Amino acid sequence: MTRSTVGSLARRLFASQPRQAAAAQAPDAINVEIPVPFQLHLLQEGPARESVTSREELVKMYRDMFRIRRMEITADKLFKSQLVRGFCHLYDGQEAVTIGMEAALTYEDTVITAYRDHATFLGRGGTVHECFAELMGRSTGCARGKGGSMHLYKPSNNFYGGWGIVGTTGPLGAGLAFANKYEKKNNVAMAIYGDGAGNQGQLFEAKNMAGLWDLPLIFLVENNHYGMGTAEWRASKKTTFYDRVSYIPGIKVDGMDAFAVKEATRFAKEHCLSGKGPIVLEADTYRYHGHSMSDPGSTYRTRNEIQGVRQERDPIERIKKLMIKENVMREEEFKAVDKEIKQEVDDAAAKAKDDPNPGEEELFMNIYKNDSGLKTYGCDRNMVRVQLP
Amino acid sequence: MAAAGAALAPIIENRLLLPPNAGRIRCSSSARGALVVRGAALSEESRKNRSSALKAVAVKGEAPNLTTAKSGHEILLFDALREGLEEEMARDPTVCVIGEDVGHYGGSYKVTKGLAEKFGDLRVLDTPICENSFTGMGIGAAMTGLRTVVEGMNMGFLLLAYNQISNNAGMLHYTSGGQFKIPIVIRGPGGVGKQLGAEHSQRLESYFQSVPGLQMVACSTPYNAKGLMKAAIRSDNPVILYEHVLLYNLKERIPDEEYVLCLEEAELVRPGKDVTILTYSRMRHFVLQAAKTLVERGYDPEIIDIRSLKPFDLFTIGNSIKKTHKVLIVEECMRTGGIGASLRAAIVDNFWDFLDGRPECLSSQDVPTPYAATLEDATVVQPAQIVVKVEQMCQGLV
């Protein structure tokens, strides 16, 4: 046979396979099945039910998820010892959503989320030390200690925060997508919100505008089924969020399966960038902690429910089992990795504890841009207190 | 009330500044329905105790008249609010509560704890997170006569409902030529807390004070919290009741018998003659802390908790200024556009001739509240700064 005949034969043989099968030709590729089917709204076909990954990616995903878990548990301890004050909303249980999403995005894509943002910050390349320093209000924190737990940012990696008001990520996310379209960037914007926020009017307004102007915007709903103390069925007439709007397609995803989230995000990104407009992803996930550290999390749900999800759907256990099955790592190697990451997180906390508090001049800085030379007065407006450098 | 007028008559010189019903404060709230009504002026008993009152740190001119030490019951502020709300809901079936997690969860600050079990899910309604709409819904219901109490989980969230509160609640009585009334109470915790971050440390009294048609009151003790809650619910006007996120666990002994306070009245916390200190909400407690030091150093400040942020009780405030000729406002609002800014203008307009110097004001810095603890403390007025200011004023240094 001539080379061209072989070539055309090969093309015909592989033409009907999904595109990533071509990548599966790589020697160390591992195929991961996605057991829970995707539920689709206004879509003929959905994401692939099989994800192709590699040893490196699996190890990275495990490490990243475990790091998030350790960071949130440590944040819990820091809050209880009053090093972290105010509000602290923890993400443990939901790790697969952020890590799965980041596996399909790049740092050129823009991400914005609400107050449960420690893990999203880490997923966007933030360090545990920066996060802890911000939580403890030190000047080395990512917002110089002035933002706190709900206001983590990383503009260099296109992470736009960290917001306290529920639902605010809808319009702001539309703005990020609008900018991407305006500047003709081949990137998506990801606006993340929760099931509680799903009833905010501003989200419907944002969805209408995104649909009207075909903005490259992915709405990601982290549905952990409780809006603080109110279960989703007590707050929403319609308890699904991916099909809320009749003109924007949506996909419902098992949010405890990092690969399901990865495939769905990949599909959504392609959808947006091919000019088809916005799309909604609903990740069915769960948070082990209460809404925040001031909420015990057990007055509106049973401990059995929390335990049940932890035993059957925990995202980290799931990926660990997969890695053991595929001989990526052995049990002892996991113990070593866990110990290493725990040490890393503890070291970051210890380092952040010793970091300096912001100085008094920080109080008046960053109100405006170009504030050099601005004079500010004390509370009685009599004497100049600080002249900004 | 008549006793109040008689007690103050010798001090009042300029009768033009008296309200139409001279000697009485006209209250819009139907205090008539209550068994006991407290006035703002000194009772006969505490006038007799004037000399010993001067030595005390804070004599509550309006303290409940407890004849025995054990009458009344001790209560925390959030529970006093709950008691007031529960009493009004039991008394009037049209009173209902709307807000996030007010029902089954019991309220994020426990102000509505147990009410859903007692009155049902419709009267204590758990809403989805949609402040704009459920505030609007509360206003719409109030237009038909229901007395809704809308809770913002944090006052800052009510910014999403600004249009509803300003245009729909505040202005409807006027734009309809008096045909509709909005007997709504909008309440929630605000103010600078302990490291809650900028978005959750807002002082909405600054923003709403310009809206005509709204009444605004701020509670600061369990006693006035319960009284103002009841008065606000009975009022036929839209009332915003400002609670403070750090005052919910204040403990005080309040009367067992029913009482309702007047919404438009200020509270004379400590009589004095050197300087008038006007304050409200959390700053009242900082002023009292500063007063301990000031009294030790021989100063005699008159402390008034203005309570009514809109309209100001210029009657009580004016009488005080005529006595002391110096006024200091201590507020938690920011310098620009806060309650202090409006109060200073009102004082200059009305009592210019009685002032020895300009009205002084200590306010928070014009900055978003930072998260870091040291920076946050530097944002708000501290007791030490109040002491310094009063000393400067009394020594003629400002």
PDB file of C-alpha atoms in Angstrom, chain B residues 43-225:
ATOM      1  CA  SER B  43     -38.144  62.280  86.487  1.00  0.00           C
ATOM      2  CA  GLU B  44     -38.675  63.991  89.822  1.00  0.00           C
ATOM      3  CA  GLU B  45     -36.760  61.254  91.556  1.00  0.00           C
ATOM      4  CA  SER B  46     -33.641  61.580  89.515  1.00  0.00           C
ATOM      5  CA  ARG B  47     -33.717  65.375  89.752  1.00  0.00           C
ATOM      6  CA  LYS B  48     -33.476  64.958  93.507  1.00  0.00           C
ATOM      7  CA  ASN B  49     -30.573  62.624  93.018  1.00  0.00           C
ATOM      8  CA  ARG B  50     -28.853  65.166  90.774  1.00  0.00           C
ATOM      9  CA  SER B  51     -25.785  65.621  92.931  1.00  0.00           C
ATOM     10  CA  SER B  52     -25.135  61.948  93.314  1.00  0.00           C
ATOM     11  CA  ALA B  53     -26.054  61.533  89.654  1.00  0.00           C
ATOM     12  CA  LEU B  54     -23.198  63.806  88.725  1.00  0.00           C
ATOM     13  CA  LYS B  55     -20.750  61.492  90.383  1.00  0.00           C
ATOM     14  CA  ALA B  56     -22.158  58.447  88.663  1.00  0.00           C
ATOM     15  CA  VAL B  57     -20.770  57.523  85.307  1.00  0.00           C
ATOM     16  CA  ALA B  58     -24.062  57.283  83.577  1.00  0.00           C
ATOM     17  CA  VAL B  59     -27.442  57.977  85.023  1.00  0.00           C
ATOM     18  CA  LYS B  60     -30.134  56.868  82.731  1.00  0.00           C
ATOM     19  CA  GLY B  61     -32.674  59.662  82.773  1.00  0.00           C
ATOM     20  CA  GLU B  62     -34.984  57.230  81.139  1.00  0.00           C
ATOM     21  CA  ALA B  63     -34.146  54.230  83.262  1.00  0.00           C
ATOM     22  CA  PRO B  64     -37.094  52.000  84.001  1.00  0.00           C
ATOM     23  CA  ASN B  65     -38.596  52.860  87.356  1.00  0.00           C
ATOM     24  CA  LEU B  66     -37.659  49.718  89.229  1.00  0.00           C
ATOM     25  CA  THR B  67     -38.783  50.020  92.811  1.00  0.00           C
ATOM     26  CA  THR B  68     -37.195  46.783  93.900  1.00  0.00           C
ATOM     27  CA  ALA B  69     -33.879  45.509  92.682  1.00  0.00           C
ATOM     28  CA  LYS B  70     -35.377  42.271  91.463  1.00  0.00           C
ATOM     29  CA  SER B  71     -38.305  43.456  89.347  1.00  0.00           C
ATOM     30  CA  GLY B  72     -38.029  43.235  85.628  1.00  0.00           C
ATOM     31  CA  HIS B  73     -35.983  40.584  83.862  1.00  0.00           C
ATOM     32  CA  GLU B  74     -32.468  40.436  82.520  1.00  0.00           C
ATOM     33  CA  ILE B  75     -32.243  40.021  78.808  1.00  0.00           C
ATOM     34  CA  LEU B  76     -29.804  40.179  75.939  1.00  0.00           C
ATOM     35  CA  LEU B  77     -30.418  42.740  73.189  1.00  0.00           C
ATOM     36  CA  PHE B  78     -31.271  40.246  70.455  1.00  0.00           C
ATOM     37  CA  ASP B  79     -33.759  38.628  72.807  1.00  0.00           C
ATOM     38  CA  ALA B  80     -35.275  42.002  73.675  1.00  0.00           C
ATOM     39  CA  LEU B  81     -35.858  42.596  69.968  1.00  0.00           C
ATOM     40  CA  ARG B  82     -37.399  39.166  69.744  1.00  0.00           C
ATOM     41  CA  GLU B  83     -39.646  39.837  72.707  1.00  0.00           C
ATOM     42  CA  GLY B  84     -40.867  43.072  71.196  1.00  0.00           C
ATOM     43  CA  LEU B  85     -41.504  41.385  67.870  1.00  0.00           C
ATOM     44  CA  GLU B  86     -43.263  38.445  69.468  1.00  0.00           C
ATOM     45  CA  GLU B  87     -45.511  40.696  71.555  1.00  0.00           C
ATOM     46  CA  GLU B  88     -46.512  42.713  68.508  1.00  0.00           C
ATOM     47  CA  MET B  89     -47.159  39.608  66.437  1.00  0.00           C
ATOM     48  CA  ALA B  90     -49.339  38.161  69.199  1.00  0.00           C
ATOM     49  CA  ARG B  91     -51.222  41.431  69.556  1.00  0.00           C
ATOM     50  CA  ASP B  92     -51.801  42.158  65.872  1.00  0.00           C
ATOM     51  CA  PRO B  93     -52.365  39.372  63.336  1.00  0.00           C
ATOM     52  CA  THR B  94     -51.310  41.588  60.440  1.00  0.00           C
ATOM     53  CA  VAL B  95     -47.694  41.720  61.649  1.00  0.00           C
ATOM     54  CA  CYS B  96     -45.464  39.373  59.684  1.00  0.00           C
ATOM     55  CA  VAL B  97     -41.742  38.877  59.170  1.00  0.00           C
ATOM     56  CA  ILE B  98     -39.990  38.459  55.819  1.00  0.00           C
ATOM     57  CA  GLY B  99     -36.320  37.684  55.425  1.00  0.00           C
ATOM     58  CA  GLU B 100     -33.557  35.187  54.785  1.00  0.00           C
ATOM     59  CA  ASP B 101     -33.283  32.315  57.269  1.00  0.00           C
ATOM     60  CA  VAL B 102     -35.694  34.015  59.692  1.00  0.00           C
ATOM     61  CA  GLY B 103     -37.987  31.025  60.007  1.00  0.00           C
ATOM     62  CA  HIS B 104     -36.614  27.542  60.414  1.00  0.00           C
ATOM     63  CA  TYR B 105     -33.066  28.717  61.051  1.00  0.00           C
ATOM     64  CA  GLY B 106     -34.288  31.144  63.700  1.00  0.00           C
ATOM     65  CA  GLY B 107     -32.523  34.169  62.282  1.00  0.00           C
ATOM     66  CA  SER B 108     -28.824  34.555  61.715  1.00  0.00           C
ATOM     67  CA  TYR B 109     -28.626  36.668  64.899  1.00  0.00           C
ATOM     68  CA  LYS B 110     -31.459  34.793  66.650  1.00  0.00           C
ATOM     69  CA  VAL B 111     -33.819  37.766  66.606  1.00  0.00           C
ATOM     70  CA  THR B 112     -36.622  35.600  65.171  1.00  0.00           C
ATOM     71  CA  LYS B 113     -35.806  32.425  67.079  1.00  0.00           C
ATOM     72  CA  GLY B 114     -38.875  30.347  67.837  1.00  0.00           C
ATOM     73  CA  LEU B 115     -41.280  32.648  66.010  1.00  0.00           C
ATOM     74  CA  ALA B 116     -41.858  30.362  63.049  1.00  0.00           C
ATOM     75  CA  GLU B 117     -42.794  27.506  65.373  1.00  0.00           C
ATOM     76  CA  LYS B 118     -45.228  29.790  67.163  1.00  0.00           C
ATOM     77  CA  PHE B 119     -46.781  31.741  64.286  1.00  0.00           C
ATOM     78  CA  GLY B 120     -46.263  29.527  61.256  1.00  0.00           C
ATOM     79  CA  ASP B 121     -44.283  29.602  58.030  1.00  0.00           C
ATOM     80  CA  LEU B 122     -46.381  32.239  56.323  1.00  0.00           C
ATOM     81  CA  ARG B 123     -46.094  34.823  59.084  1.00  0.00           C
ATOM     82  CA  VAL B 124     -42.366  34.221  59.457  1.00  0.00           C
ATOM     83  CA  LEU B 125     -41.403  33.770  55.843  1.00  0.00           C
ATOM     84  CA  ASP B 126     -38.080  32.300  54.740  1.00  0.00           C
ATOM     85  CA  THR B 127     -37.183  33.972  51.487  1.00  0.00           C
ATOM     86  CA  PRO B 128     -34.726  33.092  48.743  1.00  0.00           C
ATOM     87  CA  ILE B 129     -31.736  35.358  48.466  1.00  0.00           C
ATOM     88  CA  CYS B 130     -33.316  38.209  46.539  1.00  0.00           C
ATOM     89  CA  GLU B 131     -33.275  41.365  48.630  1.00  0.00           C
ATOM     90  CA  ASN B 132     -34.551  43.649  45.914  1.00  0.00           C
ATOM     91  CA  SER B 133     -37.620  41.533  45.350  1.00  0.00           C
ATOM     92  CA  PHE B 134     -38.549  40.477  48.838  1.00  0.00           C
ATOM     93  CA  THR B 135     -38.189  44.021  50.117  1.00  0.00           C
ATOM     94  CA  GLY B 136     -40.424  45.079  47.279  1.00  0.00           C
ATOM     95  CA  MET B 137     -42.821  42.301  48.215  1.00  0.00           C
ATOM     96  CA  GLY B 138     -42.858  43.548  51.802  1.00  0.00           C
ATOM     97  CA  ILE B 139     -43.652  47.034  50.575  1.00  0.00           C
ATOM     98  CA  GLY B 140     -46.380  45.805  48.283  1.00  0.00           C
ATOM     99  CA  ALA B 141     -47.977  43.891  51.132  1.00  0.00           C
ATOM    100  CA  ALA B 142     -47.671  46.925  53.389  1.00  0.00           C
ATOM    101  CA  MET B 143     -49.476  49.037  50.828  1.00  0.00           C
ATOM    102  CA  THR B 144     -52.567  46.892  51.431  1.00  0.00           C
ATOM    103  CA  GLY B 145     -52.276  47.219  55.198  1.00  0.00           C
ATOM    104  CA  LEU B 146     -50.146  44.258  56.310  1.00  0.00           C
ATOM    105  CA  ARG B 147     -47.527  45.312  58.812  1.00  0.00           C
ATOM    106  CA  THR B 148     -44.437  43.665  57.382  1.00  0.00           C
ATOM    107  CA  VAL B 149     -41.095  43.503  59.140  1.00  0.00           C
ATOM    108  CA  VAL B 150     -38.387  42.990  56.529  1.00  0.00           C
ATOM    109  CA  GLU B 151     -35.069  41.724  57.800  1.00  0.00           C
ATOM    110  CA  GLY B 152     -31.864  42.332  55.921  1.00  0.00           C
ATOM    111  CA  MET B 153     -29.379  39.724  57.092  1.00  0.00           C
ATOM    112  CA  ASN B 154     -26.842  42.502  57.037  1.00  0.00           C
ATOM    113  CA  MET B 155     -27.818  46.095  56.331  1.00  0.00           C
ATOM    114  CA  GLY B 156     -25.313  46.161  53.495  1.00  0.00           C
ATOM    115  CA  PHE B 157     -27.401  43.681  51.533  1.00  0.00           C
ATOM    116  CA  LEU B 158     -30.257  46.167  51.499  1.00  0.00           C
ATOM    117  CA  LEU B 159     -28.277  48.240  49.036  1.00  0.00           C
ATOM    118  CA  LEU B 160     -29.704  45.818  46.513  1.00  0.00           C
ATOM    119  CA  ALA B 161     -33.133  46.997  47.614  1.00  0.00           C
ATOM    120  CA  TYR B 162     -32.332  50.710  47.582  1.00  0.00           C
ATOM    121  CA  ASN B 163     -34.750  51.470  44.805  1.00  0.00           C
ATOM    122  CA  GLN B 164     -37.577  49.729  46.612  1.00  0.00           C
ATOM    123  CA  ILE B 165     -36.885  51.487  49.895  1.00  0.00           C
ATOM    124  CA  SER B 166     -36.337  54.910  48.417  1.00  0.00           C
ATOM    125  CA  ASN B 167     -38.872  55.134  45.630  1.00  0.00           C
ATOM    126  CA  ASN B 168     -41.515  52.710  46.731  1.00  0.00           C
ATOM    127  CA  ALA B 169     -41.524  52.877  50.512  1.00  0.00           C
ATOM    128  CA  GLY B 170     -40.371  56.430  51.084  1.00  0.00           C
ATOM    129  CA  MET B 171     -42.235  58.304  48.439  1.00  0.00           C
ATOM    130  CA  LEU B 172     -45.552  56.567  47.924  1.00  0.00           C
ATOM    131  CA  HIS B 173     -47.469  58.323  50.662  1.00  0.00           C
ATOM    132  CA  TYR B 174     -46.585  61.649  49.073  1.00  0.00           C
ATOM    133  CA  THR B 175     -46.948  60.769  45.410  1.00  0.00           C
ATOM    134  CA  SER B 176     -50.348  59.259  46.053  1.00  0.00           C
ATOM    135  CA  GLY B 177     -51.490  62.388  47.850  1.00  0.00           C
ATOM    136  CA  GLY B 178     -51.828  60.493  51.112  1.00  0.00           C
ATOM    137  CA  GLN B 179     -53.933  57.621  49.781  1.00  0.00           C
ATOM    138  CA  PHE B 180     -51.494  54.873  50.658  1.00  0.00           C
ATOM    139  CA  LYS B 181     -49.524  54.306  53.813  1.00  0.00           C
ATOM    140  CA  ILE B 182     -46.593  51.927  54.154  1.00  0.00           C
ATOM    141  CA  PRO B 183     -46.475  50.584  57.720  1.00  0.00           C
ATOM    142  CA  ILE B 184     -43.292  48.624  57.057  1.00  0.00           C
ATOM    143  CA  VAL B 185     -40.310  48.097  59.344  1.00  0.00           C
ATOM    144  CA  ILE B 186     -36.982  47.428  57.679  1.00  0.00           C
ATOM    145  CA  ARG B 187     -34.425  46.203  60.142  1.00  0.00           C
ATOM    146  CA  GLY B 188     -31.101  44.471  60.339  1.00  0.00           C
ATOM    147  CA  PRO B 189     -27.591  44.638  61.745  1.00  0.00           C
ATOM    148  CA  GLY B 190     -25.171  47.141  60.343  1.00  0.00           C
ATOM    149  CA  GLY B 191     -22.138  49.070  61.440  1.00  0.00           C
ATOM    150  CA  VAL B 192     -18.497  48.125  61.744  1.00  0.00           C
ATOM    151  CA  GLY B 193     -18.130  44.710  63.322  1.00  0.00           C
ATOM    152  CA  LYS B 194     -15.111  42.613  64.235  1.00  0.00           C
ATOM    153  CA  GLN B 195     -13.222  42.141  60.994  1.00  0.00           C
ATOM    154  CA  LEU B 196     -16.188  41.386  58.795  1.00  0.00           C
ATOM    155  CA  GLY B 197     -14.667  43.049  55.731  1.00  0.00           C
ATOM    156  CA  ALA B 198     -15.683  46.161  53.829  1.00  0.00           C
ATOM    157  CA  GLU B 199     -18.905  44.938  52.257  1.00  0.00           C
ATOM    158  CA  HIS B 200     -20.300  43.735  55.579  1.00  0.00           C
ATOM    159  CA  SER B 201     -19.372  46.800  57.635  1.00  0.00           C
ATOM    160  CA  GLN B 202     -21.539  49.474  56.127  1.00  0.00           C
ATOM    161  CA  ARG B 203     -23.463  52.291  57.721  1.00  0.00           C
ATOM    162  CA  LEU B 204     -26.589  52.599  55.671  1.00  0.00           C
ATOM    163  CA  GLU B 205     -28.015  55.427  57.745  1.00  0.00           C
ATOM    164  CA  SER B 206     -25.753  57.689  55.660  1.00  0.00           C
ATOM    165  CA  TYR B 207     -27.361  56.584  52.446  1.00  0.00           C
ATOM    166  CA  PHE B 208     -31.015  56.499  53.432  1.00  0.00           C
ATOM    167  CA  GLN B 209     -31.145  59.703  55.419  1.00  0.00           C
ATOM    168  CA  SER B 210     -31.919  61.824  52.370  1.00  0.00           C
ATOM    169  CA  VAL B 211     -34.992  59.881  51.373  1.00  0.00           C
ATOM    170  CA  PRO B 212     -38.072  61.878  52.358  1.00  0.00           C
ATOM    171  CA  GLY B 213     -40.851  59.848  53.871  1.00  0.00           C
ATOM    172  CA  LEU B 214     -38.607  57.407  55.719  1.00  0.00           C
ATOM    173  CA  GLN B 215     -38.132  57.394  59.455  1.00  0.00           C
ATOM    174  CA  MET B 216     -34.916  56.039  60.890  1.00  0.00           C
ATOM    175  CA  VAL B 217     -34.168  54.927  64.443  1.00  0.00           C
ATOM    176  CA  ALA B 218     -31.135  53.247  65.951  1.00  0.00           C
ATOM    177  CA  CYS B 219     -31.286  51.085  69.063  1.00  0.00           C
ATOM    178  CA  SER B 220     -28.401  50.740  71.463  1.00  0.00           C
ATOM    179  CA  THR B 221     -29.599  48.944  74.610  1.00  0.00           C
ATOM    180  CA  PRO B 222     -32.002  46.062  75.241  1.00  0.00           C
ATOM    181  CA  TYR B 223     -34.424  48.569  76.787  1.00  0.00           C
ATOM    182  CA  ASN B 224     -34.619  50.851  73.811  1.00  0.00           C
ATOM    183  CA  ALA B 225     -34.325  47.974  71.348  1.00  0.00           C
TER     184      ALA B 225
END
